[in-house]
mmCIF file of C-alpha atoms and ligand atoms in Angstrom:
data_model
loop_
_atom_site.group_PDB
_atom_site.id
_atom_site.type_symbol
_atom_site.label_atom_id
_atom_site.label_comp_id
_atom_site.label_asym_id
_atom_site.label_seq_id
_atom_site.Cartn_x
_atom_site.Cartn_y
_atom_site.Cartn_z
ATOM 1 C CA MET A 1 -75.970 90.376 -40.304
ATOM 2 C CA MET A 2 -74.882 93.611 -38.616
ATOM 3 C CA LYS A 3 -77.456 95.235 -37.099
ATOM 4 C CA GLU A 4 -77.896 99.336 -36.594
ATOM 5 C CA ILE A 5 -74.901 100.855 -35.365
ATOM 6 C CA SER A 6 -75.313 102.112 -32.120
ATOM 7 C CA ARG A 7 -72.123 101.801 -29.822
ATOM 8 C CA ILE A 8 -68.658 103.597 -30.480
ATOM 9 C CA GLY A 9 -65.411 103.466 -30.121
ATOM 10 C CA VAL A 10 -62.848 105.945 -30.857
ATOM 11 C CA ILE A 11 -58.994 105.524 -30.288
ATOM 12 C CA GLY A 12 -56.545 107.746 -29.669
ATOM 13 C CA SER A 13 -58.176 111.043 -27.987
ATOM 14 C CA GLY A 14 -55.992 113.760 -29.810
ATOM 15 C CA GLN A 15 -57.347 116.212 -31.869
ATOM 16 C CA MET A 16 -59.277 114.060 -34.202
ATOM 17 C CA GLY A 17 -60.432 111.434 -31.783
ATOM 18 C CA ALA A 18 -61.691 114.169 -29.478
ATOM 19 C CA GLY A 19 -63.237 115.820 -32.347
ATOM 20 C CA ILE A 20 -64.987 112.133 -33.452
ATOM 21 C CA ALA A 21 -65.982 111.357 -29.993
ATOM 22 C CA GLN A 22 -67.740 114.507 -29.322
ATOM 23 C CA VAL A 23 -69.579 114.537 -32.318
ATOM 24 C CA SER A 24 -70.291 110.766 -31.992
ATOM 25 C CA ALA A 25 -72.306 111.358 -28.664
ATOM 26 C CA MET A 26 -73.917 114.676 -30.059
ATOM 27 C CA SER A 27 -75.019 112.280 -32.584
ATOM 28 C CA GLY A 28 -76.444 109.771 -29.386
ATOM 29 C CA TYR A 29 -74.209 106.745 -30.228
ATOM 30 C CA GLU A 30 -72.785 105.611 -26.908
ATOM 31 C CA THR A 31 -69.195 106.716 -27.402
ATOM 32 C CA LEU A 32 -66.217 105.162 -25.722
ATOM 33 C CA ILE A 33 -62.669 106.477 -26.239
ATOM 34 C CA TRP A 34 -59.171 105.688 -25.107
ATOM 35 C CA ASP A 35 -55.666 106.951 -25.696
ATOM 36 C CA VAL A 36 -52.516 105.025 -24.648
ATOM 37 C CA SER A 37 -51.385 108.380 -22.955
ATOM 38 C CA LYS A 38 -53.976 108.422 -19.873
ATOM 39 C CA ASP A 39 -52.952 111.838 -19.208
ATOM 40 C CA ASN A 40 -54.224 112.874 -22.518
ATOM 41 C CA LEU A 41 -57.399 111.057 -22.107
ATOM 42 C CA THR A 42 -58.142 113.372 -18.894
ATOM 43 C CA GLU A 43 -57.275 116.049 -20.192
ATOM 44 C CA ASN A 44 -58.891 115.711 -23.766
ATOM 45 C CA VAL A 45 -62.018 114.375 -22.093
ATOM 46 C CA LYS A 46 -62.243 117.231 -20.111
ATOM 47 C CA GLY A 47 -61.269 119.069 -23.420
ATOM 48 C CA ILE A 48 -64.714 117.436 -25.101
ATOM 49 C CA PHE A 49 -66.854 118.473 -21.776
ATOM 50 C CA SER A 50 -65.782 122.342 -22.526
ATOM 51 C CA GLN A 51 -66.341 122.265 -26.049
ATOM 52 C CA LEU A 52 -69.973 120.895 -25.559
ATOM 53 C CA ASN A 53 -70.489 123.882 -22.959
ATOM 54 C CA LYS A 54 -68.763 126.601 -24.978
ATOM 55 C CA MET A 55 -71.731 125.426 -27.457
ATOM 56 C CA VAL A 56 -74.327 125.536 -25.093
ATOM 57 C CA GLU A 57 -73.022 129.243 -24.777
ATOM 58 C CA LYS A 58 -73.018 130.061 -28.218
ATOM 59 C CA GLY A 59 -76.434 128.944 -28.457
ATOM 60 C CA LYS A 60 -75.465 126.139 -31.199
ATOM 61 C CA LEU A 61 -76.798 123.403 -28.469
ATOM 62 C CA THR A 62 -79.082 123.244 -25.914
ATOM 63 C CA ALA A 63 -78.328 122.726 -22.602
ATOM 64 C CA ILE A 64 -80.364 119.462 -22.413
ATOM 65 C CA GLN A 65 -78.703 118.338 -25.426
ATOM 66 C CA SER A 66 -75.230 118.917 -24.094
ATOM 67 C CA GLU A 67 -75.766 117.071 -21.072
ATOM 68 C CA ALA A 68 -77.334 114.313 -23.443
ATOM 69 C CA ALA A 69 -74.024 114.171 -24.986
ATOM 70 C CA LYS A 70 -71.541 114.107 -22.101
ATOM 71 C CA ALA A 71 -74.552 111.171 -20.042
ATOM 72 C CA LEU A 72 -73.199 109.182 -23.425
ATOM 73 C CA LEU A 73 -69.553 109.853 -23.319
ATOM 74 C CA PHE A 74 -67.429 107.083 -21.317
ATOM 75 C CA ALA A 75 -63.437 106.921 -21.204
ATOM 76 C CA GLY A 76 -62.368 103.596 -21.574
ATOM 77 C CA ASN A 77 -59.655 101.997 -19.174
ATOM 78 C CA THR A 78 -58.169 99.215 -21.352
ATOM 79 C CA MET A 79 -58.954 98.301 -25.350
ATOM 80 C CA GLN A 80 -60.576 94.914 -23.863
ATOM 81 C CA ASP A 81 -63.752 97.585 -23.063
ATOM 82 C CA PHE A 82 -64.007 97.759 -26.984
ATOM 83 C CA ALA A 83 -65.117 94.286 -26.800
ATOM 84 C CA SER A 84 -69.252 95.198 -27.461
ATOM 85 C CA CYS A 85 -68.740 98.035 -29.749
ATOM 86 C CA ASP A 86 -70.342 97.838 -33.080
ATOM 87 C CA LEU A 87 -67.998 100.306 -34.613
ATOM 88 C CA VAL A 88 -64.417 101.542 -33.212
ATOM 89 C CA VAL A 89 -62.816 104.518 -34.833
ATOM 90 C CA GLU A 90 -59.026 104.587 -34.788
ATOM 91 C CA ALA A 91 -57.146 108.429 -34.483
ATOM 92 C CA ALA A 92 -54.113 107.458 -33.678
ATOM 93 C CA THR A 93 -50.846 108.576 -34.132
ATOM 94 C CA GLU A 94 -50.299 108.690 -38.101
ATOM 95 C CA ASN A 95 -47.658 105.907 -37.836
ATOM 96 C CA PHE A 96 -48.093 102.272 -39.536
ATOM 97 C CA GLN A 97 -46.352 100.291 -36.587
ATOM 98 C CA VAL A 98 -48.920 102.153 -34.099
ATOM 99 C CA LYS A 99 -51.648 101.678 -36.085
ATOM 100 C CA ALA A 100 -51.169 97.497 -36.809
ATOM 101 C CA GLU A 101 -50.772 97.352 -33.756
ATOM 102 C CA ILE A 102 -54.015 98.707 -32.509
ATOM 103 C CA PHE A 103 -55.868 97.123 -35.420
ATOM 104 C CA LYS A 104 -54.188 93.362 -34.100
ATOM 105 C CA ASN A 105 -55.466 93.763 -30.751
ATOM 106 C CA LEU A 106 -58.980 95.182 -31.659
ATOM 107 C CA ASP A 107 -59.339 92.246 -34.393
ATOM 108 C CA GLU A 108 -59.137 90.325 -31.229
ATOM 109 C CA THR A 109 -60.830 91.635 -28.515
ATOM 110 C CA LEU A 110 -63.949 93.279 -30.778
ATOM 111 C CA LYS A 111 -66.932 91.004 -31.420
ATOM 112 C CA PRO A 112 -67.446 89.028 -34.664
ATOM 113 C CA GLU A 113 -69.890 91.493 -36.374
ATOM 114 C CA GLY A 114 -68.289 94.888 -35.475
ATOM 115 C CA ILE A 115 -66.054 97.068 -37.949
ATOM 116 C CA LEU A 116 -63.021 98.692 -37.432
ATOM 117 C CA ALA A 117 -62.685 102.148 -39.159
ATOM 118 C CA SER A 118 -59.244 103.872 -39.190
ATOM 119 C CA ASN A 119 -58.794 108.174 -39.848
ATOM 120 C CA THR A 120 -55.406 107.519 -41.277
ATOM 121 C CA SER A 121 -55.063 110.682 -43.458
ATOM 122 C CA SER A 122 -52.089 108.635 -45.936
ATOM 123 C CA ILE A 123 -51.720 105.464 -45.004
ATOM 124 C CA SER A 124 -53.362 102.479 -47.308
ATOM 125 C CA ILE A 125 -56.589 101.272 -45.996
ATOM 126 C CA THR A 126 -56.404 98.103 -47.555
ATOM 127 C CA LYS A 127 -52.845 97.340 -45.877
ATOM 128 C CA ILE A 128 -54.136 98.355 -42.336
ATOM 129 C CA ALA A 129 -57.234 96.116 -43.133
ATOM 130 C CA ALA A 130 -54.362 92.887 -43.863
ATOM 131 C CA THR A 131 -53.233 93.334 -40.298
ATOM 132 C CA THR A 132 -56.541 92.086 -39.488
ATOM 133 C CA LYS A 133 -58.605 88.858 -40.297
ATOM 134 C CA ARG A 134 -61.523 90.708 -40.746
ATOM 135 C CA PRO A 135 -60.602 93.347 -43.739
ATOM 136 C CA SER A 136 -63.664 92.730 -45.432
ATOM 137 C CA GLN A 137 -65.072 95.004 -42.296
ATOM 138 C CA VAL A 138 -61.994 97.082 -42.430
ATOM 139 C CA ILE A 139 -62.505 100.794 -43.891
ATOM 140 C CA GLY A 140 -61.002 104.357 -44.108
ATOM 141 C CA MET A 141 -63.369 107.354 -43.000
ATOM 142 C CA HIS A 142 -61.327 110.478 -43.317
ATOM 143 C CA PHE A 143 -62.767 113.178 -40.774
ATOM 144 C CA MET A 144 -61.545 117.027 -41.446
ATOM 145 C CA ASN A 145 -59.947 118.809 -38.900
ATOM 146 C CA PRO A 146 -61.805 120.336 -36.454
ATOM 147 C CA VAL A 147 -64.459 117.031 -36.847
ATOM 148 C CA PRO A 148 -67.470 119.104 -35.318
ATOM 149 C CA LEU A 149 -67.231 122.061 -38.313
ATOM 150 C CA MET A 150 -66.651 120.206 -41.390
ATOM 151 C CA LYS A 151 -69.053 118.595 -43.544
ATOM 152 C CA LEU A 152 -67.222 116.145 -45.387
ATOM 153 C CA VAL A 153 -65.958 112.418 -44.380
ATOM 154 C CA GLU A 154 -64.037 110.890 -47.323
ATOM 155 C CA LEU A 155 -65.098 106.960 -47.383
ATOM 156 C CA ILE A 156 -62.481 104.630 -48.358
ATOM 157 C CA ARG A 157 -62.856 101.359 -49.382
ATOM 158 C CA GLY A 158 -59.848 98.962 -49.171
ATOM 159 C CA ILE A 159 -59.844 96.239 -51.691
ATOM 160 C CA GLN A 160 -61.064 93.456 -49.558
ATOM 161 C CA THR A 161 -63.926 96.437 -48.032
ATOM 162 C CA ASN A 162 -67.396 94.732 -48.490
ATOM 163 C CA ASP A 163 -70.947 96.688 -48.967
ATOM 164 C CA GLU A 164 -72.494 95.830 -46.007
ATOM 165 C CA THR A 165 -69.362 97.235 -44.112
ATOM 166 C CA TYR A 166 -69.304 100.813 -46.798
ATOM 167 C CA ASN A 167 -73.348 100.951 -46.194
ATOM 168 C CA ALA A 168 -73.393 100.928 -42.282
ATOM 169 C CA ILE A 169 -70.724 103.293 -42.006
ATOM 170 C CA LYS A 170 -72.556 105.797 -44.593
ATOM 171 C CA LEU A 171 -75.297 105.726 -42.166
ATOM 172 C CA VAL A 172 -73.661 106.736 -39.345
ATOM 173 C CA VAL A 173 -71.870 109.446 -41.071
ATOM 174 C CA ASP A 174 -75.352 110.533 -41.936
ATOM 175 C CA LYS A 175 -76.681 110.737 -39.022
ATOM 176 C CA MET A 176 -73.319 112.338 -37.998
ATOM 177 C CA GLY A 177 -74.781 115.338 -39.599
ATOM 178 C CA LYS A 178 -71.899 114.913 -42.259
ATOM 179 C CA THR A 179 -71.583 113.967 -45.895
ATOM 180 C CA GLY A 180 -70.008 110.855 -46.615
ATOM 181 C CA VAL A 181 -67.981 110.677 -50.178
ATOM 182 C CA GLN A 182 -66.163 107.784 -51.414
ATOM 183 C CA ALA A 183 -62.513 108.204 -52.104
ATOM 184 C CA SER A 184 -59.717 106.001 -53.651
ATOM 185 C CA ASP A 185 -57.296 103.825 -51.838
ATOM 186 C CA SER A 186 -54.558 105.914 -53.058
ATOM 187 C CA PRO A 187 -52.098 108.655 -51.475
ATOM 188 C CA GLY A 188 -53.926 111.921 -50.380
ATOM 189 C CA PHE A 189 -57.265 110.120 -51.058
ATOM 190 C CA THR A 190 -59.431 112.859 -52.811
ATOM 191 C CA VAL A 191 -59.110 116.164 -50.854
ATOM 192 C CA ASN A 192 -55.582 115.900 -49.950
ATOM 193 C CA ARG A 193 -54.203 114.210 -53.247
ATOM 194 C CA VAL A 194 -55.403 118.191 -54.677
ATOM 195 C CA LEU A 195 -55.492 120.702 -51.934
ATOM 196 C CA MET A 196 -51.799 119.699 -51.441
ATOM 197 C CA PRO A 197 -50.131 120.308 -54.425
ATOM 198 C CA MET A 198 -51.831 123.176 -54.954
ATOM 199 C CA ILE A 199 -50.268 124.733 -51.849
ATOM 200 C CA ASN A 200 -47.102 123.753 -52.829
ATOM 201 C CA GLU A 201 -47.457 125.183 -55.863
ATOM 202 C CA ALA A 202 -48.128 128.197 -53.907
ATOM 203 C CA ILE A 203 -44.851 127.914 -51.885
ATOM 204 C CA PHE A 204 -42.826 127.844 -54.994
ATOM 205 C CA LEU A 205 -44.350 130.739 -56.067
ATOM 206 C CA PHE A 206 -43.453 132.687 -53.095
ATOM 207 C CA GLN A 207 -39.737 131.059 -53.479
ATOM 208 C CA GLU A 208 -39.492 132.808 -56.377
ATOM 209 C CA GLY A 209 -40.661 136.029 -54.801
ATOM 210 C CA THR A 210 -44.128 137.046 -55.477
ATOM 211 C CA LYS A 211 -45.691 138.242 -52.301
ATOM 212 C CA ALA A 212 -47.514 135.533 -49.454
ATOM 213 C CA LYS A 213 -50.072 138.292 -49.787
ATOM 214 C CA ASP A 214 -50.525 138.864 -53.388
ATOM 215 C CA ILE A 215 -50.685 135.076 -53.636
ATOM 216 C CA ASP A 216 -52.943 134.173 -51.549
ATOM 217 C CA ASP A 217 -55.299 137.224 -52.752
ATOM 218 C CA GLY A 218 -55.646 136.520 -56.184
ATOM 219 C CA MET A 219 -56.047 132.943 -55.431
ATOM 220 C CA GLN A 220 -59.231 134.259 -52.685
ATOM 221 C CA LEU A 221 -60.740 136.775 -55.385
ATOM 222 C CA GLY A 222 -59.937 134.676 -58.187
ATOM 223 C CA THR A 223 -61.575 131.100 -57.353
ATOM 224 C CA ASN A 224 -63.623 132.106 -54.365
ATOM 225 C CA GLN A 225 -61.781 130.259 -51.456
ATOM 226 C CA PRO A 226 -62.576 131.295 -48.162
ATOM 227 C CA MET A 227 -58.478 131.871 -47.350
ATOM 228 C CA GLY A 228 -55.380 131.591 -49.809
ATOM 229 C CA PRO A 229 -52.993 128.490 -49.844
ATOM 230 C CA LEU A 230 -50.674 129.706 -48.079
ATOM 231 C CA ALA A 231 -52.816 131.117 -44.721
ATOM 232 C CA LEU A 232 -53.967 127.316 -45.044
ATOM 233 C CA ALA A 233 -51.104 125.844 -45.168
ATOM 234 C CA ASP A 234 -49.874 128.016 -41.942
ATOM 235 C CA LEU A 235 -53.349 126.895 -40.383
ATOM 236 C CA ILE A 236 -52.855 123.348 -41.208
ATOM 237 C CA GLY A 237 -49.101 123.287 -39.751
ATOM 238 C CA LEU A 238 -46.142 123.214 -42.524
ATOM 239 C CA ASP A 239 -45.150 119.659 -41.022
ATOM 240 C CA THR A 240 -47.892 118.238 -41.866
ATOM 241 C CA CYS A 241 -48.142 119.715 -45.388
ATOM 242 C CA LEU A 242 -44.610 118.533 -45.786
ATOM 243 C CA PHE A 243 -45.352 114.893 -44.978
ATOM 244 C CA ILE A 244 -48.253 114.041 -46.961
ATOM 245 C CA MET A 245 -46.248 116.008 -49.719
ATOM 246 C CA GLN A 246 -43.409 113.251 -49.537
ATOM 247 C CA VAL A 247 -45.686 110.432 -49.248
ATOM 248 C CA LEU A 248 -47.862 111.665 -52.396
ATOM 249 C CA HIS A 249 -43.902 111.826 -53.759
ATOM 250 C CA ARG A 250 -43.030 108.827 -52.479
ATOM 251 C CA GLU A 251 -46.019 106.345 -53.044
ATOM 252 C CA LEU A 252 -47.291 107.793 -56.724
ATOM 253 C CA GLY A 253 -43.224 108.091 -57.502
ATOM 254 C CA GLU A 254 -43.716 111.407 -60.155
ATOM 255 C CA ASP A 255 -41.819 114.728 -59.601
ATOM 256 C CA LYS A 256 -44.491 116.878 -60.020
ATOM 257 C CA TYR A 257 -45.264 116.059 -56.228
ATOM 258 C CA ARG A 258 -41.624 117.546 -55.451
ATOM 259 C CA PRO A 259 -42.086 118.806 -51.751
ATOM 260 C CA CYS A 260 -41.309 122.864 -52.696
ATOM 261 C CA PRO A 261 -37.448 123.206 -51.507
ATOM 262 C CA LEU A 262 -38.412 126.085 -49.333
ATOM 263 C CA LEU A 263 -41.072 124.478 -47.371
ATOM 264 C CA VAL A 264 -38.665 121.957 -46.304
ATOM 265 C CA LYS A 265 -36.324 124.278 -45.256
ATOM 266 C CA TYR A 266 -39.110 126.117 -43.052
ATOM 267 C CA VAL A 267 -39.919 123.262 -41.701
ATOM 268 C CA GLU A 268 -36.369 122.530 -40.394
ATOM 269 C CA ALA A 269 -36.371 126.365 -39.078
ATOM 270 C CA GLY A 270 -39.198 124.942 -36.698
ATOM 271 C CA TRP A 271 -41.252 127.340 -38.698
ATOM 272 C CA PHE A 272 -44.776 125.185 -38.219
ATOM 273 C CA GLY A 273 -47.361 127.649 -39.725
ATOM 274 C CA ARG A 274 -49.617 129.080 -36.939
ATOM 275 C CA LYS A 275 -48.660 126.987 -34.230
ATOM 276 C CA SER A 276 -45.135 127.761 -33.893
ATOM 277 C CA LYS A 277 -46.527 131.715 -34.360
ATOM 278 C CA LYS A 278 -44.501 131.776 -37.773
ATOM 279 C CA GLY A 279 -44.577 129.754 -41.303
ATOM 280 C CA PHE A 280 -45.657 132.685 -44.718
ATOM 281 C CA TYR A 281 -46.877 134.794 -42.472
ATOM 282 C CA THR A 282 -46.310 135.933 -38.468
ATOM 283 C CA TYR A 283 -48.851 135.539 -35.574
HETATM 284 P P1 NAD B 301 -53.141 114.082 -32.472
HETATM 285 O O1 NAD B 301 -51.140 113.306 -32.420
HETATM 286 O O2 NAD B 301 -53.561 115.259 -31.600
HETATM 287 O O3 NAD B 301 -53.250 113.017 -31.235
HETATM 288 C C1 NAD B 301 -53.260 111.457 -31.572
HETATM 289 C C2 NAD B 301 -53.524 110.506 -30.157
HETATM 290 O O4 NAD B 301 -53.037 109.129 -30.262
HETATM 291 C C3 NAD B 301 -52.707 110.704 -29.276
HETATM 292 O O5 NAD B 301 -53.239 111.690 -27.737
HETATM 293 C C4 NAD B 301 -51.737 109.878 -28.781
HETATM 294 O O6 NAD B 301 -50.998 109.438 -27.570
HETATM 295 C C5 NAD B 301 -52.277 108.752 -29.236
HETATM 296 N N1 NAD B 301 -51.756 107.439 -29.471
HETATM 297 C C6 NAD B 301 -50.545 107.305 -29.650
HETATM 298 N N2 NAD B 301 -50.677 106.093 -30.264
HETATM 299 C C7 NAD B 301 -51.819 105.488 -29.439
HETATM 300 C C8 NAD B 301 -51.867 103.845 -29.152
HETATM 301 N N3 NAD B 301 -51.558 102.814 -29.212
HETATM 302 N N4 NAD B 301 -53.332 103.589 -29.010
HETATM 303 C C9 NAD B 301 -54.015 104.549 -28.917
HETATM 304 N N5 NAD B 301 -53.805 105.710 -28.608
HETATM 305 C C10 NAD B 301 -52.535 106.216 -28.773
HETATM 306 O O7 NAD B 301 -53.216 113.337 -33.872
HETATM 307 P P2 NAD B 301 -54.910 113.669 -34.482
HETATM 308 O O8 NAD B 301 -54.141 115.232 -35.274
HETATM 309 O O9 NAD B 301 -55.415 113.834 -33.545
HETATM 310 O O10 NAD B 301 -54.326 112.657 -35.459
HETATM 311 C C11 NAD B 301 -54.642 111.261 -35.939
HETATM 312 C C12 NAD B 301 -55.108 110.552 -36.726
HETATM 313 O O11 NAD B 301 -56.048 111.558 -37.720
HETATM 314 C C13 NAD B 301 -53.832 110.374 -37.599
HETATM 315 O O12 NAD B 301 -53.980 109.107 -38.234
HETATM 316 C C14 NAD B 301 -53.978 111.347 -38.500
HETATM 317 O O13 NAD B 301 -53.561 111.325 -39.914
HETATM 318 C C15 NAD B 301 -55.143 111.552 -38.752
HETATM 319 N N6 NAD B 301 -55.879 112.802 -39.735
HETATM 320 C C16 NAD B 301 -55.454 114.204 -38.570
HETATM 321 C C17 NAD B 301 -56.171 115.483 -39.271
HETATM 322 C C18 NAD B 301 -55.685 116.511 -39.105
HETATM 323 O O14 NAD B 301 -55.723 117.523 -39.522
HETATM 324 N N7 NAD B 301 -54.853 116.882 -37.494
HETATM 325 C C19 NAD B 301 -56.990 115.140 -40.351
HETATM 326 C C20 NAD B 301 -57.582 114.028 -40.763
HETATM 327 C C21 NAD B 301 -56.394 113.225 -40.378
#
């Protein structure tokens, strides 16, 4: 029987890992973060500290709360340091081989009752779980970007995930002030499965000659979205959008998921959206 989760590990300190670690420490969990790149780890832990300072400046956190979060955050030296965690959330690079290796190592080091979660956007949780000897204690926790701001966490049960694991994770998500919504272990889960084809369709319209601003204004005003699909695609990154469409197309095997040729061209050109200063808009 799993006691209440109090110590959380985060593997990978990139955009998502850093955000998850920040929220975890802010929620009162002792939090250990590690990255295969020492430089990334040092840089990104500094980044978390400066995010916490900014929140104090903006009045979103008191100085005491910020210091309490910092005191709960530790950078690990090796994966061995994770042995005593109650939960480890993996947020490393989106590549099955990378994740399989991490899960295999964690499975060997983590205490037997510990839970392993992945923040993957596109890899089957069942497949990741099968790389361990504890598949019933493996689950998907799909945080949204930027983690400190976004309310949703998709909770994905692999075919072998047990109720105890699901319930323990649901409590963690609640304590983090997020809303956990169950999604099926199928490509894109819920949000990307619906969102990406919408973005892809907007790109088809743009390719056919409708102006980007007209598509975005139409969708924004007509469906009450905070921004139009093309502006959102630029924000997410067009390379990421293409990658997710390719996963949906390949794994679900239906023509309706075919990536728009213009999206492919933009990515080939290095037009990734905001991060490269050019996408459907110029930044
Ligand atoms: P990122 O590139 O910003 O960070 C990945 C980090 O993982 C890097 O610091 C890298 O050094 C580290 N890493 C690579 N191999 C490792 C290993 N073997 N052990 C430990 N660390 C390792 O990526 P990200 O955007 O933070 O994405 C991380 C995960 O979160 C991916 O699975 C991605 O699909 C998922 N995700 C991303 C978003 C998003 O919007 N960026 C949203 C939801 C989920």
